[in-house]
Coordinates of C-alpha atoms and ligand atoms in Angstrom, one line a residue:
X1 CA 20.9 -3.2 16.2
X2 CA 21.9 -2.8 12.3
X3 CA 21.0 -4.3 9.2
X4 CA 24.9 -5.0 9.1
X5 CA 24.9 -7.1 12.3
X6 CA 22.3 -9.4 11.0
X7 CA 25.0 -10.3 8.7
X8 CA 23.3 -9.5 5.3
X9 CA 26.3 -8.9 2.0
X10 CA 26.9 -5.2 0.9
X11 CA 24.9 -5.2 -2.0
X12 CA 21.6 -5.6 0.1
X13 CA 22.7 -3.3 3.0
X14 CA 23.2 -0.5 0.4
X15 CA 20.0 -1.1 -1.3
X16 CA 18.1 -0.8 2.2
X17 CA 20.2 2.2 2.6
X18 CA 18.7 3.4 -0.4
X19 CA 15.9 3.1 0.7
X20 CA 16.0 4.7 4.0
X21 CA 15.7 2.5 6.3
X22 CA 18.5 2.7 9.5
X23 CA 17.2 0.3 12.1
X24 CA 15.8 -3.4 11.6
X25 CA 12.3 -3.6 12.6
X26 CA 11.8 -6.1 15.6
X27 CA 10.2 -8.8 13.1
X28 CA 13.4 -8.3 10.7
X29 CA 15.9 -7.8 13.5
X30 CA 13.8 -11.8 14.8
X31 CA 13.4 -13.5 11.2
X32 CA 16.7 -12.6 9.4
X33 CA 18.7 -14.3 11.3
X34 CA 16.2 -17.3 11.7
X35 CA 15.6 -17.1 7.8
X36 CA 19.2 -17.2 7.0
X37 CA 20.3 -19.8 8.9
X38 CA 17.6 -22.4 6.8
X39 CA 15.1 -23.4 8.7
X40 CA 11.4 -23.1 8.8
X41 CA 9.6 -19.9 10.4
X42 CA 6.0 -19.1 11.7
X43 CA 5.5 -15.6 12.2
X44 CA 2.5 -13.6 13.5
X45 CA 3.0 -10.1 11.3
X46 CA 0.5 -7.7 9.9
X47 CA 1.2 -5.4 7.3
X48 CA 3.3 -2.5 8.5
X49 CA 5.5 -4.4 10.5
X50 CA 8.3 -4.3 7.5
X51 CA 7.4 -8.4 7.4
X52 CA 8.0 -8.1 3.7
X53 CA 11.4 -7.2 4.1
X54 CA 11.8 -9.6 6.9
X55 CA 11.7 -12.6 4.6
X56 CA 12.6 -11.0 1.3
X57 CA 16.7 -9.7 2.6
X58 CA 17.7 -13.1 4.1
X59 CA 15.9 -14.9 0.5
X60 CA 18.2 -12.5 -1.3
X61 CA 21.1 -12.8 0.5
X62 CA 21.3 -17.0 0.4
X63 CA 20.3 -16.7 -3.2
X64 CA 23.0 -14.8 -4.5
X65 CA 25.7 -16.8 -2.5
X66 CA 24.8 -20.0 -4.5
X67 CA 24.7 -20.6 -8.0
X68 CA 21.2 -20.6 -9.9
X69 CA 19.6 -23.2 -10.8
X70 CA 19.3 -24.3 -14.0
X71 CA 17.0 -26.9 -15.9
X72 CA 18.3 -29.2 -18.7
X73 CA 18.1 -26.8 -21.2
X74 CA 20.4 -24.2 -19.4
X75 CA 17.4 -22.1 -18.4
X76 CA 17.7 -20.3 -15.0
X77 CA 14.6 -21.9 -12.9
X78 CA 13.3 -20.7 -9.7
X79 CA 14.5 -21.2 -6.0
X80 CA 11.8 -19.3 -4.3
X81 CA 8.0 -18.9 -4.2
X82 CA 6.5 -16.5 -2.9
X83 CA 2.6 -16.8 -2.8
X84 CA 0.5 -14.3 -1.9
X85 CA -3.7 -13.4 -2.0
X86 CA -4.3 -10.7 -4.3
X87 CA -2.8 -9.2 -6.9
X88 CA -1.7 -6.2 -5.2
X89 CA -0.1 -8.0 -2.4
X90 CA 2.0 -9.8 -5.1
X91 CA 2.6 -6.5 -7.1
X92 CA 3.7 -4.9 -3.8
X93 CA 5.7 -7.8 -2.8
X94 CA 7.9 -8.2 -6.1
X95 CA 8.8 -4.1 -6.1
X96 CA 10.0 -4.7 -2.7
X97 CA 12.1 -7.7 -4.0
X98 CA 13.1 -5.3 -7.1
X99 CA 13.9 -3.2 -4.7
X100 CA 15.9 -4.8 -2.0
X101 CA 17.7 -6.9 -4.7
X102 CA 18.6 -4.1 -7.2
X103 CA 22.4 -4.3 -6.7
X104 CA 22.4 -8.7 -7.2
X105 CA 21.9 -10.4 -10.3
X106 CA 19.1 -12.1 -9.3
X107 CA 16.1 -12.0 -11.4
X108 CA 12.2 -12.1 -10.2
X109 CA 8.8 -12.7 -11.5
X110 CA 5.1 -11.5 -10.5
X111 CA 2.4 -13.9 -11.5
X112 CA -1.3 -13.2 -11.1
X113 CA -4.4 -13.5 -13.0
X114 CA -6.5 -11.4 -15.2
X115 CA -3.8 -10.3 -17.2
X116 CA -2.4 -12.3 -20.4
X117 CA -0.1 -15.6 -19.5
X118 CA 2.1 -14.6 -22.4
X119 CA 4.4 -12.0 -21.1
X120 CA 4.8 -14.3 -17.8
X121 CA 5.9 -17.1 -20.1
X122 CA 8.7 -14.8 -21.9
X123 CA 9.8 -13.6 -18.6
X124 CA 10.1 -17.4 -17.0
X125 CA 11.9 -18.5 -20.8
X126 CA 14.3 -15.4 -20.1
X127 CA 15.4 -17.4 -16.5
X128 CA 14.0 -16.2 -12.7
X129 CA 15.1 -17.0 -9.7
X130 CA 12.0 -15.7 -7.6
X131 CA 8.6 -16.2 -8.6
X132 CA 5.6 -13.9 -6.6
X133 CA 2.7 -15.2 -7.4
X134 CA -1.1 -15.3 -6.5
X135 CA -1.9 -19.7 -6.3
X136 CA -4.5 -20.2 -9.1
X137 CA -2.1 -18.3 -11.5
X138 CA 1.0 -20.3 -10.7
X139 CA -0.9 -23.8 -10.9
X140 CA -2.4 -22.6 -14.5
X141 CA 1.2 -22.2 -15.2
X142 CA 2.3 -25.2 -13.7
X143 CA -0.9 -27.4 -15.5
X144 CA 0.6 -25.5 -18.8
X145 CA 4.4 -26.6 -18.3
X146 CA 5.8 -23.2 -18.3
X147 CA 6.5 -22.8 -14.7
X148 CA 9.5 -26.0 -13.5
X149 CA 9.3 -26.0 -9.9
X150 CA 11.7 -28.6 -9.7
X151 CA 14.4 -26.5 -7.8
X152 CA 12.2 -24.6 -5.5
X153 CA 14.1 -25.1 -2.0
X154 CA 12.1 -21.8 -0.4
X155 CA 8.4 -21.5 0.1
X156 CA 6.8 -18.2 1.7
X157 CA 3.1 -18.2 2.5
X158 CA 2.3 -14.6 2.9
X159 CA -0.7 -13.5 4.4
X160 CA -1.5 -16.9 5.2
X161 CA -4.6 -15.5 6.6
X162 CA -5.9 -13.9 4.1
X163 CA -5.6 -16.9 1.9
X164 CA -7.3 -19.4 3.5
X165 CA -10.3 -16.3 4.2
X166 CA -10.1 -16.0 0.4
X167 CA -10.4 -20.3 0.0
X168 CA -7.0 -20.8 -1.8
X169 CA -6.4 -23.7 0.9
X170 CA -7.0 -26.6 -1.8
X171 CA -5.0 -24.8 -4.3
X172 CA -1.9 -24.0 -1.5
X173 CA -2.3 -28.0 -1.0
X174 CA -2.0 -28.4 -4.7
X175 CA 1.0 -26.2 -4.6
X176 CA 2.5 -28.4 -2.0
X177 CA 2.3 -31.4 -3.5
X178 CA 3.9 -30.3 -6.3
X179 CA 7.4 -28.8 -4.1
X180 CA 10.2 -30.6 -3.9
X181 CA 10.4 -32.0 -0.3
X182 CA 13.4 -31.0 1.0
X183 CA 12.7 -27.2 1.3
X184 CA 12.6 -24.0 4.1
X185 CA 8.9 -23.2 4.6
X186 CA 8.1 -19.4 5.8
X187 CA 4.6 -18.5 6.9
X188 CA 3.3 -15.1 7.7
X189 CA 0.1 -14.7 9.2
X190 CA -1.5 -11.7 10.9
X191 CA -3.9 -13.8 13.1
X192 CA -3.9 -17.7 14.3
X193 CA -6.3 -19.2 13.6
X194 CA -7.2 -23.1 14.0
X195 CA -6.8 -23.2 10.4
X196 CA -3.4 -21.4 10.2
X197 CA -2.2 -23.5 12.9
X198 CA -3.8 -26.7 11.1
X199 CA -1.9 -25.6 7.9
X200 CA 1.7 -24.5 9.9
X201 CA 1.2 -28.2 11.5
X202 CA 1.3 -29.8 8.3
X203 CA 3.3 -27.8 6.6
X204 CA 6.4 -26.4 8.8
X205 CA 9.3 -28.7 10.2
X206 CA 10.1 -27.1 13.9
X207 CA 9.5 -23.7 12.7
X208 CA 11.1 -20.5 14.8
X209 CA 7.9 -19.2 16.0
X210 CA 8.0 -15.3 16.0
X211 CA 5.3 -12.9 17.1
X212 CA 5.8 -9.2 17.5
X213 CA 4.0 -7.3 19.5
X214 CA 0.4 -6.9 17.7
X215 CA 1.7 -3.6 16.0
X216 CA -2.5 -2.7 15.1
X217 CA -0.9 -0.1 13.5
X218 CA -4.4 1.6 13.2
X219 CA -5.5 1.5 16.8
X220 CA -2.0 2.8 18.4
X221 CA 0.2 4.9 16.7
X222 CA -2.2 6.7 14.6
X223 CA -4.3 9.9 16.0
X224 CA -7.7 9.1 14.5
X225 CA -10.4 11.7 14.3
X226 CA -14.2 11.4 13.2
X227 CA -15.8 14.6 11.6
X228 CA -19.2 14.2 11.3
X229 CA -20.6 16.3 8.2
X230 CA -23.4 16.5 6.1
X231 CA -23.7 14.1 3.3
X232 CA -23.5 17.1 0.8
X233 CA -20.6 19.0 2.7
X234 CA -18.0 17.1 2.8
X235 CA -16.2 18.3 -0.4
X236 CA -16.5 22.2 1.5
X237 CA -15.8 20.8 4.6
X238 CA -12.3 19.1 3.0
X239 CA -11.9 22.1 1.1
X240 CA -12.1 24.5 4.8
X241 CA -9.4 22.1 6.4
X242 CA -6.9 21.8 3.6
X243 CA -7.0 25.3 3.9
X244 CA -7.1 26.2 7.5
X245 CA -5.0 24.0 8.7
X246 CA -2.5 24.1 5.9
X247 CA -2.5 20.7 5.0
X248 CA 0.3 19.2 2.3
X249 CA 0.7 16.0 1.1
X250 CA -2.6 14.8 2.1
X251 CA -3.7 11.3 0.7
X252 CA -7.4 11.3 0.0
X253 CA -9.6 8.1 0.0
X254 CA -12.9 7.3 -2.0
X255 CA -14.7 4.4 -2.2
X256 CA -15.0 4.4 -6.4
X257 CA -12.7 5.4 -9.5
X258 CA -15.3 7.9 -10.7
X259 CA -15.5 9.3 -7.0
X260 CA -11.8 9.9 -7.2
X261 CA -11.8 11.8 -10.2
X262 CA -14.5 14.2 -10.0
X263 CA -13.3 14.9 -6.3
X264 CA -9.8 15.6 -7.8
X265 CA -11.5 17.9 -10.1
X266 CA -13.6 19.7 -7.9
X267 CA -10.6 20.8 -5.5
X268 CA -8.5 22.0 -8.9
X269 CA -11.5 23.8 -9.6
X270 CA -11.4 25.7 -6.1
X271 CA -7.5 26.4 -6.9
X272 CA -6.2 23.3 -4.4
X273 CA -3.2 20.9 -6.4
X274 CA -4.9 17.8 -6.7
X275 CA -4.9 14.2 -8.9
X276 CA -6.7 11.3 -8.8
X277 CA -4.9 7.6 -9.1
X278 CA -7.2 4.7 -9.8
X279 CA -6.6 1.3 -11.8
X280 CA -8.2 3.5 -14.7
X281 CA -5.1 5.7 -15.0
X282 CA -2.4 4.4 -17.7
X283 CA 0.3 3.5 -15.3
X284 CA 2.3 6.6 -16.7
X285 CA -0.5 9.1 -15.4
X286 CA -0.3 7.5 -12.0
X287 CA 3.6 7.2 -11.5
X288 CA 3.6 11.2 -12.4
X289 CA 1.0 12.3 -9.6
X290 CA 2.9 9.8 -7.5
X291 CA 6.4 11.1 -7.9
X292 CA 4.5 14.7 -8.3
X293 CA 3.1 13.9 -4.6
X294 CA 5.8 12.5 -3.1
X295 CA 7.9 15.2 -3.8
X296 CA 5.7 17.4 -2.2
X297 CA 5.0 19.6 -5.7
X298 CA 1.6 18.3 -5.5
X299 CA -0.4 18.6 -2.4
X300 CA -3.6 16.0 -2.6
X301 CA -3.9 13.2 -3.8
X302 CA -6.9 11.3 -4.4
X303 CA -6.7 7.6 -4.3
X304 CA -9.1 3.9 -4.5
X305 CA -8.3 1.1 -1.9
X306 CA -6.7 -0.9 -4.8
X307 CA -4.9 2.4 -6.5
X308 CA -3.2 2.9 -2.7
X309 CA -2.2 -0.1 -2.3
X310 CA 0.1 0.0 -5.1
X311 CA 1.6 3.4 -3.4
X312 CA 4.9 2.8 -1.2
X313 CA 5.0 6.1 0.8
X314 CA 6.4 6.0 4.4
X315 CA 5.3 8.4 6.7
X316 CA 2.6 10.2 5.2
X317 CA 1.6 12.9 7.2
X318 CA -1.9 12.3 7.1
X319 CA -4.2 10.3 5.4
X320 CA -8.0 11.6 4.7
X321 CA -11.2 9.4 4.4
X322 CA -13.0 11.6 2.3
X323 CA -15.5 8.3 2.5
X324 CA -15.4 5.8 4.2
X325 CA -14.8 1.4 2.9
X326 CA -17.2 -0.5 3.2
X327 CA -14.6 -3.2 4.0
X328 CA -13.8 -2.5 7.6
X329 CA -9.9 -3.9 7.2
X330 CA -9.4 -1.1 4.6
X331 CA -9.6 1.4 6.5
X332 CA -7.0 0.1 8.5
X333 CA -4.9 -0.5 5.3
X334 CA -5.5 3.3 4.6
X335 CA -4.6 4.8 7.9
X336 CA -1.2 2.6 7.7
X337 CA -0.6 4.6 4.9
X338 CA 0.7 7.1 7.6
X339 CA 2.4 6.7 11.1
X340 CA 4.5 4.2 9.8
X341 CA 7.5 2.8 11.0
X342 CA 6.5 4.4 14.2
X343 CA 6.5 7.9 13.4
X344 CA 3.4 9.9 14.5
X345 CA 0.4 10.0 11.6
X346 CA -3.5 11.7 11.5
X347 CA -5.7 10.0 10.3
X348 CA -9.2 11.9 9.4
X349 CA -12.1 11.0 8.5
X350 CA -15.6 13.0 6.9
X351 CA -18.6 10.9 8.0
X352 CA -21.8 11.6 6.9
X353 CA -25.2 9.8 8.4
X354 CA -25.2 7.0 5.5
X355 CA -21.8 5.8 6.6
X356 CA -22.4 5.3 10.5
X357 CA -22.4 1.5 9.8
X358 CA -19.3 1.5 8.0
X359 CA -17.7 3.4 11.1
X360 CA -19.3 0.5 13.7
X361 CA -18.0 -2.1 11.8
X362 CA -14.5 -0.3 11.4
X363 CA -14.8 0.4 15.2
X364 CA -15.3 -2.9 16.2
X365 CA -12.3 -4.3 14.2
X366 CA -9.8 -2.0 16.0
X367 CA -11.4 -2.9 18.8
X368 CA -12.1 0.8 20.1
X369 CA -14.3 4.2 19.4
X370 CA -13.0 6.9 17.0
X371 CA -13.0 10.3 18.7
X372 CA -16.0 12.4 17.0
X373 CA -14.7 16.2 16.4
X374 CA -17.5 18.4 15.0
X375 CA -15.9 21.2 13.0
X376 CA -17.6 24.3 13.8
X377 CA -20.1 25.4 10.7
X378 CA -20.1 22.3 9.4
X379 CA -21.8 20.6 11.9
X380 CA -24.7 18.0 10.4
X381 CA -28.0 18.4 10.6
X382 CA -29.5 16.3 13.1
X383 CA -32.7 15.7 11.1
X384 CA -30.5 14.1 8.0
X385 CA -31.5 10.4 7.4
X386 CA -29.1 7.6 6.2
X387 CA -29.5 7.0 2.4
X388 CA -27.9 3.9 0.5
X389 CA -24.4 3.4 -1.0
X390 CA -23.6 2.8 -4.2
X391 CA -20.2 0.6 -4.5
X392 CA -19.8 0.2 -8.4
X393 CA -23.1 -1.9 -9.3
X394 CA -24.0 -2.6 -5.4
X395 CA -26.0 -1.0 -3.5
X396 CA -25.5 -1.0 0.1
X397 CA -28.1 0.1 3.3
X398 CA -30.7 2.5 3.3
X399 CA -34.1 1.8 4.6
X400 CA -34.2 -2.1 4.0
X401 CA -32.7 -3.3 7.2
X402 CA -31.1 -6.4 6.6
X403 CA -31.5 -6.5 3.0
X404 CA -28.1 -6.2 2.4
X405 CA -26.4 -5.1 -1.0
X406 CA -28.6 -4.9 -3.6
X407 CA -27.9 -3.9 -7.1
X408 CA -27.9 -0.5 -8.2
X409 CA -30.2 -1.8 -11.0
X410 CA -32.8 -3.1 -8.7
X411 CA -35.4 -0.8 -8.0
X412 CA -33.8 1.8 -5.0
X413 CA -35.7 2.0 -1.3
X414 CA -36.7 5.2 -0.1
X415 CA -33.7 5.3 2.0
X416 CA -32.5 5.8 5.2
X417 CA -36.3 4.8 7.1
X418 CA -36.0 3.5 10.9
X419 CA -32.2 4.2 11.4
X420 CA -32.6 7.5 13.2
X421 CA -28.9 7.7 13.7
X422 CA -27.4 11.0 12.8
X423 CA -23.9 12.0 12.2
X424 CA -22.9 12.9 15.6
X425 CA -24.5 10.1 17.2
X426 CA -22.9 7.2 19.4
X427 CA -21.9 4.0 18.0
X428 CA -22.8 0.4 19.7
X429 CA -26.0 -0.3 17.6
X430 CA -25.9 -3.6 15.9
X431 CA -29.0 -3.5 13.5
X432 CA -26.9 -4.4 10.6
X433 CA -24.9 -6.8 11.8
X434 CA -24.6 -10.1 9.4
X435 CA -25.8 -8.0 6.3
X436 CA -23.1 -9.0 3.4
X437 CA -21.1 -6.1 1.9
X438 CA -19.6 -7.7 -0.7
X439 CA -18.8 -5.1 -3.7
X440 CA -18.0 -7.8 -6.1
X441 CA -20.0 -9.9 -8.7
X442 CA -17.6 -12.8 -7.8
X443 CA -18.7 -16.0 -6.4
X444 CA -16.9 -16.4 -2.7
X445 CA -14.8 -19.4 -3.4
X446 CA -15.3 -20.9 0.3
X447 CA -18.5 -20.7 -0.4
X448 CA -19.0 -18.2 2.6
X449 CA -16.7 -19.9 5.1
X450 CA -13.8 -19.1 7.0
X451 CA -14.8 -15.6 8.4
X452 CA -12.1 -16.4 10.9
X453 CA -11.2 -12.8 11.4
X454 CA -14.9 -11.7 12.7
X455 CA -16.2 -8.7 11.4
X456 CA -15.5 -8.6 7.3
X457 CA -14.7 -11.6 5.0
X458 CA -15.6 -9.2 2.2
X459 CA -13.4 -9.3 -0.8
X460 CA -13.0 -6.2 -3.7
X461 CA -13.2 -6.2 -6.4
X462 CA -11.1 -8.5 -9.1
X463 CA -8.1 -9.0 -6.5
X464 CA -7.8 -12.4 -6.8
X465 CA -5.2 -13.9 -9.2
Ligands
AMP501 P1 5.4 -4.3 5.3 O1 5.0 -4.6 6.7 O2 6.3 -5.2 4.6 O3 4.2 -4.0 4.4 O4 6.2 -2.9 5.3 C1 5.7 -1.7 5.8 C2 6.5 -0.5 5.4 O5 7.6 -0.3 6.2 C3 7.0 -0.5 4.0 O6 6.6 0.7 3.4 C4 8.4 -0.6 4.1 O7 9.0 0.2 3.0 C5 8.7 0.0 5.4 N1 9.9 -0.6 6.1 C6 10.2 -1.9 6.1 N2 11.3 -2.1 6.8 C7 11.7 -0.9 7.4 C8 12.7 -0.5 8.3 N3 13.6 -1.3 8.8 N4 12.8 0.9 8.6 C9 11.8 1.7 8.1 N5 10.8 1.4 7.2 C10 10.7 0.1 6.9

């Protein structure tokens, strides 16, 4: 199958050539034709399955065969919504619409909190046709008559999951009162719940159902190693493998900006290429390590959770967890950084004694163990006791068994009492189970409901628009 059977207009089928891609995945090669033909769509997609694309080519292609819309006062308004959880997901989302649509004269909008409404405002004055937008933002925009959603006929929940999880239902119910009727509804959801299925009940009119196969793009087409270290060795260990196994383009993870930085610095400092990206980077810094990296000049790069998942890189060759999240469903957006689009990725991670709770919660999301690989001379030392994390101004574990995170300000524990569970150990003990791990100072706004997806309803840090 091509891109060109699915009958989107040259202008789009160059831009995907652009960007590399030869074959439809089996959720685009399903909802393209769905999406273009108008009616509503349910689909079961995680990230990695090219789902993004899936909605965004068909949206581009019926937008630039019609005229735009246009309010009384000549200004182009938009057609389509797309609403999304976090910040990043919306920042991700609009470059792929940049993207995709770079050869149309469509114009597109992102829209998300915690930055200044102003710039939005001049954007949506200059005309849009697609708006990407986290929900509390756009409803600000909508309370402030700057956003006319009169001539919305397209409405794409993504992540539908994840926005319930995060309690955006009432303000997605406030979005769709405030829709024109008469309109093509898309919703992407990695999991079905009875909420998502509550919400596609009300919301979609005889939707296409899709569902490809459960890609768990972590647990399948990614080799996944464990190397148990000492809490102090890891930097050495990383140091031995980059070396010996003559490793390029290696993306690095750490919990925490600082982490990032002074890791990045430490491998310069032992004559290995390597930069840090983090939200602390002017955006110039980060899109030169970036196109440094991805044109193979630069060998490591050292990245945060949020930094990454800014970064559109197919088929890394390997991704590193230099430290494990503490947010079980990161790791599995970290390892998707690599094997993607089916091609073969490593995924390796340096796990010392104080994250062997991270590593059962990660294990019981992907629903299987992690091979454990001791690298010879680095082995830990059996007698090494889990200590707590710090994540930013949280501290989590140590000695206080179901204490949960505590603030780094709070007086610390003696760490790492009663856990007895070195490195090397097995998995399969539960003693932590039901501790929070939040890392942020924000109020949960479900006030702690909807953990629908079992292990993690933890949030980071500021993601929310
Ligand atoms: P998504 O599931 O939308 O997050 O997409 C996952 C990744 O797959 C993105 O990096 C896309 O650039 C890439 N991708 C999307 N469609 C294709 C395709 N047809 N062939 C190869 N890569 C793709």
């Amino acid at each position: 199958m091509t891109f060109a059977s699915l009958g989107l207009s040259e202008p789009i089928l160059l831009a995907i050539g652009e960007q590399g891609y030869s074959t439809p995945t089996p959720i685009q090669a399903q909802a393209i034709p769905a999406v273009l033909a108008g009616g509503d769509l349910l689909a079961a997609a995680q990230t990695g399955t090219g789902k993004t694309a899936a909605f965004t080519l068909p949206l581009l292609h019926r937008l630039s065969d019609a005229q735009p819309a246009r309010n009384a006062r000549g200004q182009v308004i938009p057609r389509v919504l797309v609403l999304v959880p976090t910040r990043e997901l919306a920042a991700q989302v609009a470059e792929n619409v940049r993207d995709y649509g770079k050869h149309l004269k469509l114009r597109s909008m992102v829209m998300y909190g915690g930055v200044g409404m102003q710039p939005q405002i001049d954007a949506l004055r200059r005309g849009v046709d697609i708006v990407v937008a986290t929900p509390g933002r756009m409803l600000d925009h909508h309370g402030q008559r700057t956003l006319d959603l009169s001539a919305i006929d397209t409405l794409v929940l993504d992540e539908a999951d994840r926005m319930l999880d995060m309690g955006f239902i009432h303000d997605i119910r406030k979005v769709l009162a405030l829709l024109p009727r008469k309109r093509q509804n898309l919703l992407f959801s990695a999991t079905f719940s009875d909420e998502i299925k509550a919400l596609a009940n009300t919301l979609l009119n005889q939707p296409k159902v899709i569902e490809v196969a459960r890609r768990n793009t972590a647990a399948t087409t990614v080799r996944q190693t464990v190397h148990p270290v000492g809490r102090d060795r890891k930097r050495e260990l990383l140091a031995h493998l980059i070396r010996e196994r003559n490793w390029w383009q290696v993306l690095v993870f750490m919990r925490t900006k600082h982490g990032a930085n002074r890791l990045a610095e430490q491998l310069r400092g032992e004559g290995i290429g390597a930069d840090a990206i983090h939200g602390n980077k002017s955006q110039g810094a980060r899109t030169r390590a970036l196109a440094e990296f991805k044109s193979g000049k630069l060998q490591v790069l050292v990245a945060t959770d949020i930094a990454a998942r800014g970064i559109d890189i197919d088929q890394l060759p390997l991704v590193v967890n230099y430290e494990l999240p503490n947010v079980p469903e990161d790791y599995v957006h970290r390892i998707g950084r690599t094997g993607r689009a089916g091609a073969e990725g490593e995924a390796i991670s340096l796990v010392c004694v104080d994250e062997l709770r991270f590593l059962r919660d990660i294990e019981n999301l992907i629903g299987r163990g992690i091979d454990r690989n001791l690298v010879a001379g680095f082995e830990p030392d059996p007698q090494e006791r889990a200590q707590p994390i710090r994540v930013g101004r949280t501290v989590i574990g140590g000695g206080r068994a179901g204490s949960g995170p505590r603030r780094a300000d709070a007086p610390r524990g003696q760490g790492g009492h009663g856990r007895g569970d070195a490195a090397g150990g097995h998995h399969g003990h539960n003693g932590h189970a039901g501790q929070g791990r939040r890392n942020d100072s924000q109020p949960r706004r479900d006030g702690g409901r909807g953990a629908s997806r079992g292990a993690a309803p933890a949030r980071r840090n500021g993601t929310t628009g």
